[in-house]
XYZ file of N, CA and C in Angstrom:
435
model
N 49.102 -10.819 -47.647
C 49.521 -11.834 -47.859
C 50.503 -11.269 -49.278
N 51.757 -11.583 -49.252
C 53.024 -10.958 -50.097
C 52.988 -12.356 -51.232
N 52.853 -11.931 -52.417
C 52.844 -12.781 -53.439
C 54.625 -12.375 -53.863
N 55.181 -13.579 -54.062
C 56.620 -13.318 -54.326
C 56.740 -14.254 -55.652
N 56.717 -13.436 -56.878
C 56.531 -13.754 -58.062
C 58.022 -14.817 -58.356
N 57.667 -16.274 -59.007
C 58.774 -17.212 -59.239
C 58.507 -18.034 -57.846
N 58.333 -17.634 -56.803
C 58.350 -18.348 -55.511
C 57.196 -18.803 -54.768
N 56.340 -17.892 -54.659
C 54.822 -18.564 -54.113
C 53.950 -17.224 -53.594
N 53.699 -17.772 -52.461
C 52.817 -16.696 -51.715
C 53.030 -16.714 -50.415
N 53.080 -15.677 -49.572
C 53.243 -16.011 -48.076
C 54.224 -16.752 -47.675
N 54.310 -17.734 -46.757
C 55.548 -18.620 -46.441
C 55.359 -19.723 -47.312
N 54.550 -19.934 -48.375
C 54.475 -21.040 -49.366
C 55.425 -21.056 -50.577
N 55.951 -21.864 -50.785
C 56.913 -22.045 -51.961
C 56.677 -22.610 -52.914
N 56.610 -22.729 -54.093
C 56.592 -23.690 -55.126
C 57.537 -25.020 -54.892
N 56.886 -25.955 -54.837
C 57.542 -26.960 -54.648
C 57.117 -27.803 -53.401
N 56.566 -27.323 -52.423
C 55.940 -27.771 -51.425
C 55.326 -28.847 -51.614
N 55.090 -29.826 -50.727
C 54.171 -30.896 -51.175
C 52.796 -30.714 -50.168
N 51.871 -31.372 -50.180
C 50.695 -31.270 -49.382
C 50.921 -31.201 -47.790
N 51.799 -32.304 -47.183
C 52.035 -31.838 -45.798
C 52.902 -30.925 -45.472
N 53.692 -30.102 -46.162
C 54.403 -28.890 -45.923
C 53.498 -27.753 -45.957
N 52.561 -27.560 -46.740
C 51.444 -26.602 -46.806
C 50.698 -26.712 -45.515
N 50.485 -27.771 -45.438
C 49.243 -28.077 -44.178
C 49.907 -27.788 -43.021
N 51.085 -28.017 -42.875
C 52.246 -27.588 -41.505
C 52.108 -26.126 -41.441
N 51.989 -25.121 -42.714
C 51.991 -23.853 -42.453
C 50.587 -23.203 -42.447
N 49.320 -23.967 -42.891
C 48.212 -23.292 -43.114
C 47.170 -24.191 -42.357
N 47.635 -25.139 -42.226
C 46.440 -26.182 -41.527
C 45.837 -26.932 -42.987
N 44.900 -27.726 -42.245
C 44.106 -28.658 -43.192
C 43.188 -27.458 -43.998
N 42.972 -28.161 -45.411
C 42.278 -27.089 -46.020
C 40.692 -27.561 -45.981
N 40.109 -26.163 -46.056
C 38.412 -26.223 -45.932
C 37.824 -27.094 -47.133
N 38.775 -27.589 -47.847
C 38.078 -28.275 -49.178
C 39.196 -28.766 -50.205
N 39.202 -30.149 -50.027
C 39.880 -30.717 -51.195
C 39.364 -31.388 -52.329
N 39.842 -31.135 -53.626
C 39.065 -31.820 -54.753
C 40.208 -31.824 -55.886
N 39.748 -32.270 -57.166
C 40.745 -32.117 -57.896
C 40.280 -31.710 -59.479
N 41.218 -31.467 -60.413
C 40.852 -30.817 -61.723
C 40.933 -31.860 -62.576
N 40.541 -31.532 -63.866
C 40.520 -32.446 -65.040
C 41.455 -33.152 -65.293
N 42.884 -32.585 -64.752
C 44.117 -33.641 -64.962
C 44.560 -34.294 -64.032
N 43.407 -34.445 -62.792
C 43.914 -35.023 -61.441
C 44.836 -34.356 -60.715
N 44.957 -33.131 -60.804
C 45.590 -32.506 -59.860
C 44.898 -32.242 -58.710
N 45.776 -32.303 -57.533
C 44.924 -31.933 -56.307
C 44.679 -30.720 -56.141
N 43.471 -30.277 -55.680
C 43.284 -28.643 -55.207
C 43.391 -28.657 -53.655
N 43.660 -27.618 -53.153
C 43.285 -27.147 -51.613
C 42.784 -25.812 -51.700
N 41.406 -25.769 -51.222
C 40.847 -24.593 -50.845
C 40.840 -23.983 -49.415
N 41.433 -22.732 -49.461
C 41.401 -22.160 -47.991
C 40.281 -21.181 -48.199
N 39.200 -21.099 -47.566
C 37.984 -20.219 -47.904
C 38.418 -18.904 -47.018
N 38.697 -19.024 -45.593
C 38.774 -17.624 -45.272
C 40.191 -16.724 -45.739
N 41.065 -17.468 -46.444
C 42.055 -16.807 -47.292
C 41.934 -16.561 -48.382
N 40.611 -17.018 -49.149
C 40.328 -16.894 -50.531
C 41.553 -17.123 -51.493
N 41.996 -18.455 -51.104
C 42.944 -19.021 -51.666
C 42.886 -20.362 -52.312
N 43.077 -20.855 -53.366
C 43.096 -21.992 -53.869
C 44.559 -22.455 -54.503
N 45.003 -23.536 -54.323
C 46.663 -24.236 -54.503
C 46.092 -25.302 -54.993
N 47.114 -25.526 -56.166
C 47.240 -26.369 -57.071
C 48.682 -27.298 -56.625
N 48.237 -28.654 -56.635
C 49.461 -29.460 -56.622
C 49.448 -30.452 -57.782
N 50.690 -30.631 -58.584
C 50.706 -31.353 -59.683
C 50.838 -32.620 -59.298
N 49.961 -33.722 -59.868
C 50.179 -34.933 -60.064
C 51.142 -35.674 -60.569
N 51.754 -34.981 -61.948
C 52.694 -35.562 -62.329
C 54.023 -34.875 -61.868
N 54.054 -34.005 -60.480
C 55.404 -33.557 -60.426
C 55.425 -33.768 -58.656
N 54.715 -35.265 -58.103
C 54.702 -35.794 -57.112
C 53.993 -34.940 -55.965
N 53.018 -34.546 -56.660
C 52.018 -33.541 -55.464
C 52.669 -32.493 -55.339
N 53.581 -31.599 -55.815
C 54.242 -30.456 -55.743
C 53.076 -29.221 -55.798
N 53.373 -28.355 -54.679
C 52.679 -26.945 -55.098
C 52.965 -26.461 -56.288
N 52.412 -26.086 -57.408
C 53.050 -25.362 -58.284
C 51.981 -24.247 -58.946
N 50.815 -23.926 -58.510
C 49.865 -23.094 -58.943
C 49.013 -22.596 -57.967
N 48.846 -21.370 -57.698
C 47.607 -20.850 -56.874
C 46.705 -19.649 -57.482
N 45.565 -19.336 -56.943
C 44.330 -18.269 -57.514
C 44.403 -17.686 -56.222
N 43.762 -16.463 -56.177
C 43.491 -15.724 -54.915
C 42.706 -14.727 -55.326
N 41.699 -14.321 -54.728
C 40.926 -13.260 -54.659
C 41.025 -12.080 -53.459
N 42.003 -12.758 -52.236
C 42.142 -11.982 -51.169
C 42.164 -10.716 -51.184
N 41.626 -9.726 -50.502
C 41.764 -8.165 -50.886
C 43.233 -7.838 -49.998
N 43.955 -8.503 -49.183
C 44.955 -8.190 -48.458
C 46.441 -8.980 -49.407
N 46.194 -9.484 -50.451
C 47.394 -9.407 -51.332
C 47.785 -8.591 -51.884
N 49.316 -8.606 -51.838
C 50.327 -7.574 -52.372
C 51.398 -8.265 -53.469
N 51.838 -7.420 -54.355
C 53.038 -7.925 -55.125
C 53.729 -6.594 -54.996
N 55.200 -6.942 -54.676
C 56.380 -5.796 -54.096
C 55.565 -4.830 -53.257
N 54.942 -5.199 -51.975
C 54.245 -3.961 -51.015
C 52.994 -3.540 -51.698
N 52.608 -4.014 -52.918
C 51.451 -3.073 -53.123
C 50.175 -3.792 -53.373
N 48.776 -3.450 -52.614
C 48.049 -3.982 -53.019
C 47.353 -4.268 -54.368
N 46.705 -5.291 -54.693
C 46.462 -5.340 -56.218
C 44.728 -5.553 -56.403
N 44.269 -6.513 -55.223
C 42.735 -6.526 -55.683
C 42.085 -5.453 -55.674
N 41.245 -5.266 -56.335
C 40.302 -4.267 -56.533
C 41.003 -2.869 -56.602
N 42.176 -2.754 -57.325
C 42.823 -1.602 -57.771
C 42.739 -1.729 -59.353
N 42.787 -0.408 -59.695
C 42.771 -0.142 -61.212
C 43.863 -1.156 -62.035
N 43.781 -1.487 -62.872
C 44.775 -2.264 -63.820
C 45.694 -1.416 -64.071
N 45.507 -0.339 -64.605
C 46.401 0.817 -64.899
C 47.587 1.239 -63.734
N 47.135 1.160 -62.595
C 47.836 1.479 -61.392
C 48.953 0.242 -61.047
N 48.132 -0.944 -61.401
C 49.031 -2.452 -61.017
C 49.772 -2.292 -61.880
N 49.833 -2.221 -63.254
C 50.515 -2.400 -64.354
C 51.619 -1.159 -64.292
N 51.600 -0.041 -63.671
C 52.569 1.049 -63.554
C 53.286 0.329 -62.775
N 53.040 -0.031 -61.608
C 53.967 -0.396 -60.430
C 54.780 -1.744 -60.837
N 54.105 -2.692 -61.734
C 54.989 -3.948 -62.162
C 55.870 -3.350 -63.101
N 55.612 -2.391 -63.682
C 56.692 -1.720 -64.830
C 57.749 -1.460 -64.121
N 57.647 -0.670 -62.943
C 58.767 -0.209 -62.114
C 59.565 -1.473 -61.854
N 59.085 -2.503 -61.820
C 59.887 -4.001 -61.368
C 60.166 -4.501 -62.931
N 60.189 -3.600 -63.649
C 60.759 -4.365 -65.344
C 59.753 -5.807 -65.803
N 58.472 -5.505 -65.289
C 57.479 -6.340 -65.874
C 56.659 -5.863 -66.705
N 56.794 -5.658 -67.901
C 56.217 -5.066 -69.001
C 55.605 -5.780 -70.156
N 55.950 -6.951 -70.284
C 55.271 -7.765 -71.674
C 54.013 -8.585 -70.998
N 53.053 -8.178 -71.600
C 51.746 -8.621 -71.148
C 50.989 -9.088 -72.674
N 50.177 -10.643 -72.521
C 49.403 -10.719 -73.302
C 47.984 -10.454 -72.598
N 47.254 -10.154 -73.649
C 45.708 -9.833 -73.119
C 44.867 -11.046 -73.788
N 43.514 -11.061 -73.126
C 42.494 -11.823 -73.724
C 41.353 -11.406 -73.191
N 40.175 -11.677 -73.825
C 38.849 -11.041 -73.047
C 37.850 -12.344 -73.050
N 37.207 -12.608 -72.019
C 35.996 -13.348 -71.814
C 34.714 -12.796 -71.259
N 33.639 -12.373 -72.037
C 32.562 -11.817 -71.471
C 33.050 -10.676 -70.923
N 32.798 -10.487 -69.474
C 33.183 -9.159 -68.868
C 34.477 -9.205 -68.284
N 35.501 -10.150 -68.620
C 36.792 -10.176 -67.852
C 38.001 -9.849 -68.904
N 38.940 -9.074 -68.487
C 39.942 -9.024 -69.543
C 41.357 -9.807 -68.541
N 41.981 -10.622 -69.390
C 43.176 -11.332 -68.654
C 44.430 -10.705 -69.135
N 45.314 -10.477 -68.048
C 46.729 -9.878 -68.715
C 47.608 -10.963 -67.934
N 48.338 -11.647 -69.073
C 49.262 -12.901 -68.960
C 50.814 -12.348 -68.866
N 51.572 -12.245 -68.050
C 53.263 -12.368 -68.222
C 54.039 -13.720 -68.290
N 54.425 -14.355 -69.384
C 54.959 -15.496 -69.216
C 56.132 -15.793 -68.418
N 57.132 -14.776 -68.349
C 58.366 -15.059 -67.603
C 58.005 -15.046 -66.131
N 57.051 -14.674 -65.722
C 56.773 -14.609 -64.160
C 55.567 -15.566 -63.943
N 54.709 -16.135 -65.093
C 53.509 -16.895 -64.931
C 52.550 -16.187 -64.136
N 52.373 -14.990 -64.184
C 51.563 -14.380 -63.636
C 50.132 -14.029 -64.578
N 48.957 -14.186 -64.153
C 47.570 -13.933 -64.608
C 46.837 -12.620 -63.964
N 46.703 -11.658 -64.206
C 45.813 -10.674 -63.430
C 44.342 -10.675 -64.105
N 43.268 -11.085 -63.532
C 41.974 -11.086 -64.286
C 41.352 -9.768 -63.936
N 40.680 -9.047 -64.660
C 40.100 -7.764 -64.313
C 38.605 -7.878 -64.862
N 37.902 -7.258 -63.911
C 36.559 -6.923 -64.514
C 36.413 -5.279 -64.363
N 35.613 -4.657 -65.047
C 35.445 -2.988 -64.852
C 36.690 -2.445 -64.939
N 37.853 -3.031 -65.355
C 39.232 -2.310 -65.117
C 39.906 -2.331 -63.779
N 39.119 -3.201 -63.053
C 40.004 -3.590 -61.686
C 40.621 -4.911 -61.607
N 41.566 -5.106 -60.964
C 41.892 -6.539 -60.560
C 41.149 -7.260 -59.743
N 40.308 -8.396 -59.974
C 39.429 -9.372 -59.137
C 40.195 -10.388 -59.012
N 41.158 -10.909 -59.649
C 41.553 -12.260 -59.256
C 43.202 -12.408 -59.822
N 44.053 -13.004 -58.878
C 45.396 -12.987 -59.336
C 45.832 -14.647 -59.295
N 46.627 -15.020 -60.474
C 46.886 -16.664 -60.506
C 48.425 -16.566 -60.987
N 48.930 -17.088 -60.365
C 50.593 -17.492 -60.307
C 50.907 -18.875 -60.482
N 51.656 -19.020 -61.358
C 52.395 -20.703 -61.427
C 53.897 -20.601 -61.082
N 54.609 -21.766 -60.899
C 55.841 -21.980 -60.911
C 56.422 -21.847 -62.542
N 57.638 -21.360 -62.464
C 58.164 -21.041 -63.663
C 59.337 -22.081 -64.080
N 59.341 -22.279 -65.358
C 60.254 -23.223 -65.903
C 61.830 -22.989 -65.760
N 62.851 -23.655 -65.523
C 64.463 -23.611 -65.647
C 64.432 -23.632 -67.253
N 64.947 -22.673 -67.791
C 64.839 -22.739 -69.323
C 66.073 -23.653 -69.800
N 67.294 -23.966 -68.944
C 68.152 -24.725 -69.294
C 67.760 -26.240 -69.371
N 67.000 -26.529 -68.364
C 66.621 -28.156 -68.108
C 64.984 -28.231 -68.489
N 64.535 -27.271 -69.041
C 62.983 -27.404 -69.215
C 62.049 -28.311 -68.306
N 62.404 -27.793 -67.061
C 61.653 -28.390 -65.994
C 61.202 -27.233 -64.958
N 60.474 -27.736 -64.241
C 59.835 -26.667 -63.110
C 60.964 -25.993 -62.404
N 61.080 -25.083 -61.910
C 62.067 -24.202 -61.007
C 61.725 -24.448 -59.736
N 61.607 -25.507 -59.303
C 61.195 -25.760 -57.812
C 61.790 -24.715 -56.676
N 61.405 -23.893 -55.737
C 61.825 -23.227 -54.908
C 62.013 -23.846 -53.413
N 61.212 -24.938 -53.327
C 61.049 -25.847 -52.297
C 61.451 -27.303 -52.445
N 62.598 -27.898 -51.988
C 63.043 -29.230 -52.363
C 62.872 -30.248 -51.079
């Protein structure tokens, strides 16, 4: 599954509604909500969790994955050393990262692409990506309308 920064993952585009996603992936294995009442779809076999924002008419706006087949710029990232992943992302002009730590995990966050790489033992174990904002209008830059 190819991650397309600012756009989505595979054939899923930020801005899709739940029925659009279900046409692509089928019904989720589990539906739940988070503390903000956003709808969460979980696809177990894909190791993919999708968030649909309640305040945005249930548009797909965020995902998290631990799927080992995930790629960014055609490069695998899960279970890869963070140093190699960072080097590849630098080749695509993604260089500014904020880091934070939580027990055994280190998180690398790039705001302009709204990507978080979660690492454990210096290897990427999880990728999270959200839709970005249109700076001029201060609204989500939906790719699917």
